[in-house]
Short mmCIF file of C-alpha atoms and ligand atoms in Angstrom, two decimals:
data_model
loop_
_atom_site.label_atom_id
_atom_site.label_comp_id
_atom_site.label_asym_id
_atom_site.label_seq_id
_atom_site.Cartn_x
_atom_site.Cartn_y
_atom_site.Cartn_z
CA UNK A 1 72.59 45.27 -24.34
CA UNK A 2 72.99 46.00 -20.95
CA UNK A 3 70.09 47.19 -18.43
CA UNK A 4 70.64 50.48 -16.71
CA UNK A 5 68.54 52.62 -14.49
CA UNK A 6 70.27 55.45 -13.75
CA UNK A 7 69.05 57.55 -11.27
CA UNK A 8 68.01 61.56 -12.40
CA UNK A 9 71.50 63.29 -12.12
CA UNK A 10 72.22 65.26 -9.11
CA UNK A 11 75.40 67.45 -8.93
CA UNK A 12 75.34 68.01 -4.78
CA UNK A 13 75.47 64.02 -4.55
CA UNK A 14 78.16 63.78 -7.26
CA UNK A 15 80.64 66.43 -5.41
CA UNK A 16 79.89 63.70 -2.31
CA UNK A 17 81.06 61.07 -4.29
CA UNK A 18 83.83 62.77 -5.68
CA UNK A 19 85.45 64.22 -2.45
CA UNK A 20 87.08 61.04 -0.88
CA UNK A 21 84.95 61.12 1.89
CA UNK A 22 83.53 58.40 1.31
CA UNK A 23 86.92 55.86 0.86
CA UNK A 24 87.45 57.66 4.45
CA UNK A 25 84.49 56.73 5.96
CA UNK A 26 84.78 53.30 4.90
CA UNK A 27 87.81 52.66 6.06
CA UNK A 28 86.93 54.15 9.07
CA UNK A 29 84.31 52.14 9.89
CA UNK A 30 85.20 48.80 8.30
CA UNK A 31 81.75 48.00 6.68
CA UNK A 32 79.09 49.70 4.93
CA UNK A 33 77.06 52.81 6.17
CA UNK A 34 75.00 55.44 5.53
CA UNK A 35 74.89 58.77 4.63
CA UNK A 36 71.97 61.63 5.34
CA UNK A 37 71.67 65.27 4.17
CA UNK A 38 69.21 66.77 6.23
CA UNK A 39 68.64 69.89 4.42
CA UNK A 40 67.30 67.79 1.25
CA UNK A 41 64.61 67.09 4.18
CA UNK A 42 64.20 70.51 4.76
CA UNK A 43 63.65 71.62 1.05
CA UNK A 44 60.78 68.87 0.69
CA UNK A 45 59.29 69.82 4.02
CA UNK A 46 59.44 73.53 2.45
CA UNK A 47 58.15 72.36 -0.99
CA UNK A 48 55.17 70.39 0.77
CA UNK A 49 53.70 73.37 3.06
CA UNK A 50 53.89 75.54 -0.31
CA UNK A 51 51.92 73.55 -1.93
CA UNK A 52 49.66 73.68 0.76
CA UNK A 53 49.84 77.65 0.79
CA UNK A 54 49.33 78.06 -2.82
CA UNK A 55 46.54 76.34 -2.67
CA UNK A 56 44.81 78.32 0.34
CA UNK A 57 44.53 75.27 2.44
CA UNK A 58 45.49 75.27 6.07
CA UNK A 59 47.68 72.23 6.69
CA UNK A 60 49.90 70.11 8.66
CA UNK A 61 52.85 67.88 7.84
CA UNK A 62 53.77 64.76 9.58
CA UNK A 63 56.76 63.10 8.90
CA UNK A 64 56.25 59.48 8.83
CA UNK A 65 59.03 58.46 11.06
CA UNK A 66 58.89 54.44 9.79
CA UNK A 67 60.51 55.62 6.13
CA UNK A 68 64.12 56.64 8.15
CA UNK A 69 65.14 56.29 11.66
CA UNK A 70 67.92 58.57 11.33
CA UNK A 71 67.35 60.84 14.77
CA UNK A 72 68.48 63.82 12.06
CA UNK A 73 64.75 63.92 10.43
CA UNK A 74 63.27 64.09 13.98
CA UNK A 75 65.27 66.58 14.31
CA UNK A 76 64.08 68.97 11.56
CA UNK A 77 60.95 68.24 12.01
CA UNK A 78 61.03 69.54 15.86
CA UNK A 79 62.78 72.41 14.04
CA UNK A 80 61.10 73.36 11.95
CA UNK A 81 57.86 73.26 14.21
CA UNK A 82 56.55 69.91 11.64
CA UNK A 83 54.87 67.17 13.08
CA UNK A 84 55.51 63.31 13.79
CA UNK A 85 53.75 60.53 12.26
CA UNK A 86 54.96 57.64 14.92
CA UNK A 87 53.69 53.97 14.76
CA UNK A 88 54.91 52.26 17.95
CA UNK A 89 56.12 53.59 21.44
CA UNK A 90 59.67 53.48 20.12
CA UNK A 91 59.38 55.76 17.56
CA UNK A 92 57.03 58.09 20.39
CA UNK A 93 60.12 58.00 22.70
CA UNK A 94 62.26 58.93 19.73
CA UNK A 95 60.29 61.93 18.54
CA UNK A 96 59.61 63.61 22.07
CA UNK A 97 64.05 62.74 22.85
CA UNK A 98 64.60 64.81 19.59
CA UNK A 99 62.39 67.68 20.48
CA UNK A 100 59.24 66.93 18.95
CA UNK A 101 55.85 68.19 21.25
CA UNK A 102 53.76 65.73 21.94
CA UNK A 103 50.99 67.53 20.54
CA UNK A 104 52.88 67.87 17.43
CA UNK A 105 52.17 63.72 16.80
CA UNK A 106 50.05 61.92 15.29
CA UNK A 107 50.17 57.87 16.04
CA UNK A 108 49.36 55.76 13.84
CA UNK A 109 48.75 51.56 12.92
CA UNK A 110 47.01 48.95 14.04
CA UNK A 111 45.34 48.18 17.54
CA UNK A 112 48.45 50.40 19.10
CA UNK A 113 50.03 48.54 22.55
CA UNK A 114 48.14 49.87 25.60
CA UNK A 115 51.51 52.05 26.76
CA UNK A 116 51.63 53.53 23.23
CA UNK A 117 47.84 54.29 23.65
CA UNK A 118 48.36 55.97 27.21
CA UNK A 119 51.96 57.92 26.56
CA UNK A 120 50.52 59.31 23.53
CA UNK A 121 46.88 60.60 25.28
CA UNK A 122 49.50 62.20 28.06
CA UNK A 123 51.61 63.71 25.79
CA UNK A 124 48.36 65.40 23.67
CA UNK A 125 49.28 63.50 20.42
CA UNK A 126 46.48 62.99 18.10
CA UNK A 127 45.47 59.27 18.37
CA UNK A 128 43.88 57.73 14.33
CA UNK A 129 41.70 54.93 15.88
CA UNK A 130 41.73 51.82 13.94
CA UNK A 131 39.26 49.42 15.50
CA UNK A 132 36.14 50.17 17.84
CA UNK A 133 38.24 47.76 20.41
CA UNK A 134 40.91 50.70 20.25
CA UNK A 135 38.26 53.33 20.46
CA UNK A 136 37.10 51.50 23.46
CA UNK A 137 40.57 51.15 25.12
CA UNK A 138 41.07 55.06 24.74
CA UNK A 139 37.77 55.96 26.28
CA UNK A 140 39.19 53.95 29.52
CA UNK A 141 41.85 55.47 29.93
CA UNK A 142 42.31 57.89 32.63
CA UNK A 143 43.80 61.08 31.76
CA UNK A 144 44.05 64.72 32.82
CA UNK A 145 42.51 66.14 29.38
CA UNK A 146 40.47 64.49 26.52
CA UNK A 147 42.09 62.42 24.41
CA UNK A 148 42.64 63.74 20.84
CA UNK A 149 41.50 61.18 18.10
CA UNK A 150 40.65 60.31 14.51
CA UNK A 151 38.65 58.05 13.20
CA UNK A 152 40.40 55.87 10.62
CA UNK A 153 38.43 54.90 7.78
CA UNK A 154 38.81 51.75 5.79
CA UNK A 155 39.00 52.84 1.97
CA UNK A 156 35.69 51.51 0.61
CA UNK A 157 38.49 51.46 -3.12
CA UNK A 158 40.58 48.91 -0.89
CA UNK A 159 38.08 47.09 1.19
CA UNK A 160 40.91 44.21 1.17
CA UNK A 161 43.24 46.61 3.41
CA UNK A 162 43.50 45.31 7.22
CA UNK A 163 43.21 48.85 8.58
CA UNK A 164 40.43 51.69 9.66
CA UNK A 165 36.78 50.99 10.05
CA UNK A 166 33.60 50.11 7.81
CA UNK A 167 31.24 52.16 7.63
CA UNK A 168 28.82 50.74 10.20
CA UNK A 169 31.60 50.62 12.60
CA UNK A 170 32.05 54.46 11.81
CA UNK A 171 28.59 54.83 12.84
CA UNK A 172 28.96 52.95 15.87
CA UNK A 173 32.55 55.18 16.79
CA UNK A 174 30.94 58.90 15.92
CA UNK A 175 27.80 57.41 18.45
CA UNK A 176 30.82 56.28 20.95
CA UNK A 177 32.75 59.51 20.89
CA UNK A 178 29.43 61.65 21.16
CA UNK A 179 28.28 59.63 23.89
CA UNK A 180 31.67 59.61 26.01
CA UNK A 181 31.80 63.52 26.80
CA UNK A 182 34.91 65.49 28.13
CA UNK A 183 36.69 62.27 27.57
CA UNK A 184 37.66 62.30 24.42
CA UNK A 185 38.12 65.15 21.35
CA UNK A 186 37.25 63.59 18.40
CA UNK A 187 39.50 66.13 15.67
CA UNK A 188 38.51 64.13 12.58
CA UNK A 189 39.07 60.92 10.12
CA UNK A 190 41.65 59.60 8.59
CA UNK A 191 43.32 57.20 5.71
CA UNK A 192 46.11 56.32 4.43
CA UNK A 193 45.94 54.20 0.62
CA UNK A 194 48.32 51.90 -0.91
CA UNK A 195 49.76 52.89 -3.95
CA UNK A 196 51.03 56.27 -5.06
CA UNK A 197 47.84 57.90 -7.37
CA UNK A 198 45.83 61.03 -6.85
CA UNK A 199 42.35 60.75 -8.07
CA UNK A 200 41.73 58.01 -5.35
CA UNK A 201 43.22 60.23 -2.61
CA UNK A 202 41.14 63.49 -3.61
CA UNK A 203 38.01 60.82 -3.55
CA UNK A 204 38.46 59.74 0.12
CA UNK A 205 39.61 63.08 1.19
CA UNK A 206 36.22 64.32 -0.29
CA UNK A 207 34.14 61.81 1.32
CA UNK A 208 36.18 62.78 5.08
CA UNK A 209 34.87 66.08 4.61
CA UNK A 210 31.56 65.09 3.75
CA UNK A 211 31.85 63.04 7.35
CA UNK A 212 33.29 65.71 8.85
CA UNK A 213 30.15 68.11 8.35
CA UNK A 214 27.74 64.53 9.39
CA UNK A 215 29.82 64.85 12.91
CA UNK A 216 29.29 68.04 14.05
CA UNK A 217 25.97 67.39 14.05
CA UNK A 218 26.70 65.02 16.28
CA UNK A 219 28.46 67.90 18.49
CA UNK A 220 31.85 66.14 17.55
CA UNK A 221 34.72 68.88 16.69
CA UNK A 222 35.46 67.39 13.39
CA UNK A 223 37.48 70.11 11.82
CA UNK A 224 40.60 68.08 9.93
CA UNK A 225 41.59 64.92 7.97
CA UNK A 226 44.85 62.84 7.41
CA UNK A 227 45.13 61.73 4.14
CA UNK A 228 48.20 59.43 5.13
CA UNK A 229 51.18 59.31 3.04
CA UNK A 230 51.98 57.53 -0.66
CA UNK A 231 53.32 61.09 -2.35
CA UNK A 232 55.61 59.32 -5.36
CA UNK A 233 59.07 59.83 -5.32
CA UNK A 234 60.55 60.18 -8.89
CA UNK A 235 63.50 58.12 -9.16
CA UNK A 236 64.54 58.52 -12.92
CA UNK A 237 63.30 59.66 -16.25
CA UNK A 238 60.48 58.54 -18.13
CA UNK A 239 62.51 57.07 -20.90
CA UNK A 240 64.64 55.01 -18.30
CA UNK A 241 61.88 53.86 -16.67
CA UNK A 242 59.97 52.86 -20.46
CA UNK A 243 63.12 51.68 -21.29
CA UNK A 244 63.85 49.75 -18.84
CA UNK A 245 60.62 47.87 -18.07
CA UNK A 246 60.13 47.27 -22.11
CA UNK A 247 63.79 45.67 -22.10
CA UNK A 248 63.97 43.33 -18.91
CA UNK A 249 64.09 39.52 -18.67
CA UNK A 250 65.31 36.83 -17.19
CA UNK A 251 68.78 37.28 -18.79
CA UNK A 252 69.29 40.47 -17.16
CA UNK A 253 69.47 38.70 -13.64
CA UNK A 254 71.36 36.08 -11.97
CA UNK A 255 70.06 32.85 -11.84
CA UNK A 256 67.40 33.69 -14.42
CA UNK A 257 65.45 35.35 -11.60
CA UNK A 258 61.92 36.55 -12.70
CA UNK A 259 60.70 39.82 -11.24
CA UNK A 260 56.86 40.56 -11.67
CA UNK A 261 57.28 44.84 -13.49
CA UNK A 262 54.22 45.45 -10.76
CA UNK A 263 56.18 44.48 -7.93
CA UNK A 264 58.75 47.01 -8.68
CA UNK A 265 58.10 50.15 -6.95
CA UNK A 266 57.24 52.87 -9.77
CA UNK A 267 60.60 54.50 -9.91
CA UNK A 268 59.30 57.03 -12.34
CA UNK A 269 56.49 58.79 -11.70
CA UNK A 270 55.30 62.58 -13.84
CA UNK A 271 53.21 63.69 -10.78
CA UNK A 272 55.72 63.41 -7.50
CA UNK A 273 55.94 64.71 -3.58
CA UNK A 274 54.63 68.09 -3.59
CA UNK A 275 53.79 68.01 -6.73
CA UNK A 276 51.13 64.88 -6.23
CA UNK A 277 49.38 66.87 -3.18
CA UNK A 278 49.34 69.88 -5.82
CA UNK A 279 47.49 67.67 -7.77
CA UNK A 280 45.38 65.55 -4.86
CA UNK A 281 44.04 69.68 -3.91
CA UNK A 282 43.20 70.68 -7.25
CA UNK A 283 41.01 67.51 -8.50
CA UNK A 284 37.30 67.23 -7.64
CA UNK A 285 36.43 64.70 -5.85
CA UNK A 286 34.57 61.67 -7.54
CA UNK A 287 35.03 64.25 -10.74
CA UNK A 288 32.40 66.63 -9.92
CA UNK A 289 31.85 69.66 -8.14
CA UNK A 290 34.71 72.01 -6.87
CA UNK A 291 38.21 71.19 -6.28
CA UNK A 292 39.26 69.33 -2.99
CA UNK A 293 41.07 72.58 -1.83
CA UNK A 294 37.70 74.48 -2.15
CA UNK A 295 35.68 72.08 -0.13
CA UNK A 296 38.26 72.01 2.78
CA UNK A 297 38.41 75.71 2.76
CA UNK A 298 34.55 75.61 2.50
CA UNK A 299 34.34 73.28 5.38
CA UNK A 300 36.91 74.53 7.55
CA UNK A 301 38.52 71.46 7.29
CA UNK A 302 42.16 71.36 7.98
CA UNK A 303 44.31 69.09 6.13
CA UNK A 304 47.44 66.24 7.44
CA UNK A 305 49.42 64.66 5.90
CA UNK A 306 51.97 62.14 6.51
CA UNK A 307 54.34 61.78 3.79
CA UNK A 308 57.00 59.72 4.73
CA UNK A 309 59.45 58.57 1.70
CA UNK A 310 58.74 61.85 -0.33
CA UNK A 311 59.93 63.94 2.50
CA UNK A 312 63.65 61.60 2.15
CA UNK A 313 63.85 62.36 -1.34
CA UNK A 314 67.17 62.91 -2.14
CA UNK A 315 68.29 62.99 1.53
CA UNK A 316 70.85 59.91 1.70
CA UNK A 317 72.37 57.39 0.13
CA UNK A 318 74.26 54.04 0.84
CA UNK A 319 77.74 53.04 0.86
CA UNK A 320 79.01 49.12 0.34
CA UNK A 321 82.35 48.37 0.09
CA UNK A 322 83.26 45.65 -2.49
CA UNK A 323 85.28 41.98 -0.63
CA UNK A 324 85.24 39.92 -3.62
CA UNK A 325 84.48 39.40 -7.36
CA UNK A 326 84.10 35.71 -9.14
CA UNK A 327 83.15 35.48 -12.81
CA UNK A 328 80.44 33.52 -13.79
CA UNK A 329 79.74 32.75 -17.82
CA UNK A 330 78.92 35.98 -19.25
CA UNK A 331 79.15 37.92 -15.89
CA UNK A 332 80.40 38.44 -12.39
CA UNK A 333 79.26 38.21 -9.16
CA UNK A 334 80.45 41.16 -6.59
CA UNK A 335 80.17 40.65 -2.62
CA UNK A 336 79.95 43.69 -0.70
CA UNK A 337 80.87 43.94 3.35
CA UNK A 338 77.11 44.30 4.17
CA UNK A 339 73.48 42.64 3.09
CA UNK A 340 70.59 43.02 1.30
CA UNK A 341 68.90 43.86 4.42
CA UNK A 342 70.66 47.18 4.41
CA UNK A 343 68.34 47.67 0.96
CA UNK A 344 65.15 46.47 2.29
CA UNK A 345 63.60 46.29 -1.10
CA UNK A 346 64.64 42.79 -1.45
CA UNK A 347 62.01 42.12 1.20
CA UNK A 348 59.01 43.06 -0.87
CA UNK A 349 59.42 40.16 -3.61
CA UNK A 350 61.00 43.26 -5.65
CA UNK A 351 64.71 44.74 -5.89
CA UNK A 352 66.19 48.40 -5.21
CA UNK A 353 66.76 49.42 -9.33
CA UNK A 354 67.94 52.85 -9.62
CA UNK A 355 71.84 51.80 -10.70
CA UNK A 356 74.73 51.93 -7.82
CA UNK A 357 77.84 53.92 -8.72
CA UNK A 358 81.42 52.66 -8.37
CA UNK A 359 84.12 54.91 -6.74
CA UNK A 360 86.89 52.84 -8.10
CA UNK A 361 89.73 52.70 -5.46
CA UNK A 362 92.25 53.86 -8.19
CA UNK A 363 92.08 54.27 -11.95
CA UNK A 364 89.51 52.22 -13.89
CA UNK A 365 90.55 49.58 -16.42
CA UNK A 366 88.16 48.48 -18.80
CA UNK A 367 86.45 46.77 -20.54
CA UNK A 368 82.64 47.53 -19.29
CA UNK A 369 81.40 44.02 -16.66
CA UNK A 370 78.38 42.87 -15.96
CA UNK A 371 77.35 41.60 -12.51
CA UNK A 372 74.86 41.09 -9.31
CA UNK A 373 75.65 42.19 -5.79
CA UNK A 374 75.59 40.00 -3.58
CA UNK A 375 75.73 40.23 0.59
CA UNK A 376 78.35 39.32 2.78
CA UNK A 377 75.84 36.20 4.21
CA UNK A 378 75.33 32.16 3.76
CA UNK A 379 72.47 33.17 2.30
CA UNK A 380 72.31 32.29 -1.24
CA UNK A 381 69.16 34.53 -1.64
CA UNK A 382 71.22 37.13 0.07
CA UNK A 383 71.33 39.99 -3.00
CA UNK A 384 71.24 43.59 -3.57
CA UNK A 385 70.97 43.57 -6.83
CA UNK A 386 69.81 40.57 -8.47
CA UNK A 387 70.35 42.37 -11.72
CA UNK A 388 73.46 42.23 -13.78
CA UNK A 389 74.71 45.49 -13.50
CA UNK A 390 76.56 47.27 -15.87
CA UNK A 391 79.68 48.56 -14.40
CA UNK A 392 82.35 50.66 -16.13
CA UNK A 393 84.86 48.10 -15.24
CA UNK A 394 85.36 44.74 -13.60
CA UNK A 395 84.68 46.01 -9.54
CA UNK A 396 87.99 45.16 -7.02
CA UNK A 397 88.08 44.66 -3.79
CA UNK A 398 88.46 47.69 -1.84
CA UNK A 399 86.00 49.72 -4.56
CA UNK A 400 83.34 51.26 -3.19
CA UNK A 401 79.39 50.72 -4.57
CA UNK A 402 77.02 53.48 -3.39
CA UNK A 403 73.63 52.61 -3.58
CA UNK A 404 71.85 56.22 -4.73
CA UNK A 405 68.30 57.97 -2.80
CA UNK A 406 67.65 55.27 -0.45
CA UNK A 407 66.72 57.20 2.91
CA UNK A 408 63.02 56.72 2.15
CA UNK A 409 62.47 53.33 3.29
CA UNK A 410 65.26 51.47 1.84
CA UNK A 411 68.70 52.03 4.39
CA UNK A 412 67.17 50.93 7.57
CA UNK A 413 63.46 49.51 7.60
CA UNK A 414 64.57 45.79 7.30
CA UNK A 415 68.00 46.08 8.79
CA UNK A 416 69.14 43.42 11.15
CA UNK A 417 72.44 42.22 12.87
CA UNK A 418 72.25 39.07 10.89
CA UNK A 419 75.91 36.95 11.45
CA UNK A 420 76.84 39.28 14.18
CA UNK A 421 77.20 42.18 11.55
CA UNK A 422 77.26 45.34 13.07
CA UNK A 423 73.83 47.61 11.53
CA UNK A 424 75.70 50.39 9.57
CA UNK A 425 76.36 53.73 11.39
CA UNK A 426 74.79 56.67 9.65
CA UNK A 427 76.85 59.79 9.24
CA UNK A 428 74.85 63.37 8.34
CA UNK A 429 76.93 65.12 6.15
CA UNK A 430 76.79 68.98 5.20
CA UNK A 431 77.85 69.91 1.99
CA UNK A 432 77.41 73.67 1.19
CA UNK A 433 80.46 74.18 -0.79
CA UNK A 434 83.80 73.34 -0.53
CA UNK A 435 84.25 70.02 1.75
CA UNK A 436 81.82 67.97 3.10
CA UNK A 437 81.47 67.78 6.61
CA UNK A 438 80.18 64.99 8.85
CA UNK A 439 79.31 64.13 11.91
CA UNK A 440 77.54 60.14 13.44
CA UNK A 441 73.89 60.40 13.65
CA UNK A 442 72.40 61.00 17.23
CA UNK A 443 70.61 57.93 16.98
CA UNK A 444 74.30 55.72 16.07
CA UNK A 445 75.56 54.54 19.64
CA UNK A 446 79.52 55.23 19.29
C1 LIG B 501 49.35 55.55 8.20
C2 LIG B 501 50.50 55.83 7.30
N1 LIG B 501 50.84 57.12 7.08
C3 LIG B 501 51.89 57.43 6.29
C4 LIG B 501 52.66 56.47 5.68
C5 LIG B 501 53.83 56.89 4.83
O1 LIG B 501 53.70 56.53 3.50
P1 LIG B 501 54.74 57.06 2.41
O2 LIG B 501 56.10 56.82 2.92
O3 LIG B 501 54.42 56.28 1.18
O4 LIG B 501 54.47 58.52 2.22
C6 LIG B 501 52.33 55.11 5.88
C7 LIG B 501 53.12 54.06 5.23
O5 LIG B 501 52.93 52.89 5.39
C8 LIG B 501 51.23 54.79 6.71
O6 LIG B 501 50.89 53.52 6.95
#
C-alpha cells in the first residue's frame, strides 16, 4: 500500500489551489515559486502574545527572521510593533529597511562579525553574547549609549551544543559586565535548545530566573530571558504520523533509500506553537515548586521569545511545475522546473514529508501512480521527494505539484542559483473571499 502524509486539511489553502492562480503564476514566471499569506503570520503572532496574556506574563515576540526571508514577515512584525530575531548584518539591514526599530531586535548566533556587533549597539538592539571574546569585543566598542546585552547560556541538558557559555564563563561575564559601568546594560540571559519539547525549556527558563535574581546583586539590570525558539509546528494528524512511521521502508523510496524516523522532523506533534509556550509557562521547573509563569511574575522577569517556524505556520506554500515523467519498474520518476534546494529539508540527511498536491493541467485519468520528484539538476541526489508518492494519476508535463506549509524554513533557507536557475520569486497573496490577489514580495528584485 501506498505511503501518504497528508497534511491537516485547510480550506483557505484549498480555494488557492483551486482558483487558477496558480497555472497563472507559473506560466508567468516560467519556473517554480512561492507563495506567502501574511495574515496566517499575523494570527500566530496573535495566538503567541495570548498565550502570554493568559498566563499573566509580560512578554516579547521575536520573529526569527532565518525561518523565511520573505520581506512580508518583516513587515508584520514592524506592524504589528513585534520584534526581530536577526542573525547576521543582512538580515539587520533587512529588518530596520522594512520598518523594524532597532530597539525592537534582538541578534543572535555565534561570535557575530564586528559590523553586526557595532550596527546593532547603534541601533539599541539587544545583543545575546555567546563567547566572553564577544563580550569583550562589545565592551570596546565605542558608542553613544550602553550597549544592551544577554548573556547566552550553554544548556547544561546539551553541553554538546557549540553555543552560549559554561557556567564559569558566566561567572567570569556577570564579573565583566559589573565591572565595565555605563558601558554596557546587561538585560538578562538567554538560550535557545534543539529539539521541540517543553519540560526542558521550562527547566532552563527556571534556572535564568534563578540567575537573574544572582545578578542584581551584582547591580546588573537583569529583568528578562529569551528562551529562543523550537515551538512545534503540527504538520498532520497523529494517526498519519503513527501510520506513517510504523509503515515506511526502503520500498517506499527510490533507489531503496534508507531514512533514519529520527532524522525526520516530528511532523506531528499534540503540544504545538502557542500551544507549547502554554505549556513551557504552566510546568514547574525541574518539577517542583510553582509554575514558570509564577516565578517570572514573582521575579519581575520578562519573557522573549523567538519563535521562528511556528510563527510561518500555515503562511506559504510551494509551487513546482512538472517537465517530465519516465517510468521505472513499479513507479515513475517526475522532474519538476526547480530543485531540492527550493525544499531545504533534503539538506538535513531527512526529506520534506507532508504529501504535495497535483493541480492537474486538465482532467485526471487514472489509474493512481507512484513516484519521486526529482530536480531539474545533473545531480542524481538532486530530489524532493525521495519517496514514492502516491499521486491520483500518472503527473504530465505542464501539471503543477505544490509542495504544502513550507514558509518555516523549508522555501528559502538552502536556496541557491545552482545551473544558472533563477531563485523562485515569492508572490504574497490575499485571499479574503472571492479571488485571490497577489502582488511580488518586496524582497523579489523584478
Ligand atoms: C537563537 C535562535 N532563536 C530562535 C530560533 C528559531 O527556532 P524555531 O524556528 O525552531 O522556532 C533559532 C533556530 O535555529 C535560534 O538559533
Amino acid at each position: 500500500m501506498a505511503l501518504t502524509l497528508p497534511a491537516h486539511p485547510d480550506p483557505r489553502h484549498d480555494e488557492i489551489l483551486g482558483s487558477g492562480l496558480l497555472q497563472e503564476l507559473s506560466y508567468a514566471f516560467g519556473g517554480p515559486f512561492h507563495f506567502v499569506l501574511p495574515e496566517r503570520f499575523d494570527a500566530n503572532l496573535a495566538a503567541f502574545r495570548a498565550a502570554l496574556a493568559e498566563a499573566g506574563v509580560e512578554g516579547r515576540v521575536y520573529f526569527a527572521k532565518k525561518a523565511n526571508k520573505a520581506a512580508a514577515f518583516v513587515e508584520r512584525c514592524a506592524r504589528a510593533g513585534a520584534g526581530v530575531d536577526v542573525a547576521s548584518h543582512g538580515e539587520l539591514r533587512e529588518a530596520l529597511g522594512h520598518g523594524v526599530r532597532g530597539e525592537d531586535l534582538v541578534v543572535t548566533g555565534p561570535a557575530k562579525a564586528g559590523r553586526l556587533l557595532r550596527t546593532a549597539a547603534l541601533q539599541g538592539s539587544l545583543i545575546a553574547v555567546d563567547s566572553l571574546d564577544e563580550l569583550d569585543q562589545v565592551l570596546g566598542l565605542d558608542t553613544p549609549r550602553p550597549v544592551r546585552v544577554l548573556l547566552r547560556r550553554l544548556p547544561p541538558s546539551q553541553p554538546q551544543s557549540r553555543f552560549g557559555l559554561d557556567d564559569a564563563q558566566l561567572d567570569a561575564a556577570l564579573a565583566r559586565c559589573a565591572g565595565a559601568g555605563d558601558r554596557i546594560r546587561m538585560e538578562g540571559f538567554s538560550f535557545h535548545l534543539s529539539g521541540y519539547e517543553v519540560r526542558p525549556r521550562a527547566d532552563l527558563a527556571g534556572d535564568l530566573v534563578g540567575l537573574c535574581l544572582k545578578a542584581r546583586t551584582m547591580g546588573l539590570q537583569a529583568d528578562r530571558i529569551s528562551i529562543g525558539g523550537g515551538f512545534a509546528v503540527d504538520y498532520t494528524s497523529a494517526g498519519h504520523w503513527q501510520a506513517f512511521l510504523a509503515g515506511q521502508g526502503p520500498d517506499d523510496y527510490h533507489a531503496r533509500k534508507r531514512f533514519a524516523a529520527g532524522d525526520f522532523y516530528p511532523y506531528h506533534s499534540p503540544v504545538a506553537g502557542a500551544g507549547a509556550l502554554r505549556a513551557v509557562l504552566a510546568a514547574r521547573p525541574h518539577g517542583t515548586g510553582a509554575p514558570l509563569a509564577v516565578r517570572l511574575r514573582e521575579a519581575g522577569v520578562m519573557l522573549l521569545l523567538e519563535p521562528g517556524r511556528a510563527l510561518l505556520d500555515g503562511a506559504g506554500s510551494s509551487v513546482f511545475r512538472v517537465q517530465g515523467v519516465k517510468d521505472r519498474a513499479g513507479y515513475g520518476i517526475v522532474t519538476v522546473d526547480g530543485t531540492s534546494l527550493s525544499l531545504s529539508e533534503q539538506w538535513f540527511n531527512s526529506e520534506y514529508l507532508p504529501d504535495p498536491v497535483l493541480l492537474a493541467d486538465g482532467p485526471a485519468t487514472g489509474p493512481a501512480y507512484r513516484a519521486c520528484v526529482g530536480g531539474a539538476s545533473c545531480l542524481d541526489s538532486d530530489l524532493l521527494t525521495w519517496r514514492k508518492i502516491a499521486f491520483p494519476a500518472r503527473p504530465r508535463p505542464g501539471d503543477l505539484l505544490v509542495y504544502p506549509n513550507t514558509a518555516g524554513y523549508q522555501m528559502d533557507s538552502n536556496e541557491s542559483p545552482f545551473h544558472d536557475l533563477p531563485l523562485p520569486p515569492k508572490v504574497v497573496l490575499r485571499h479574503d473571499g472571492g479571488r485571490p490577489r497577489w502582488r511580488f514580495d518586496r524582497r523579489t528584485a523584478h
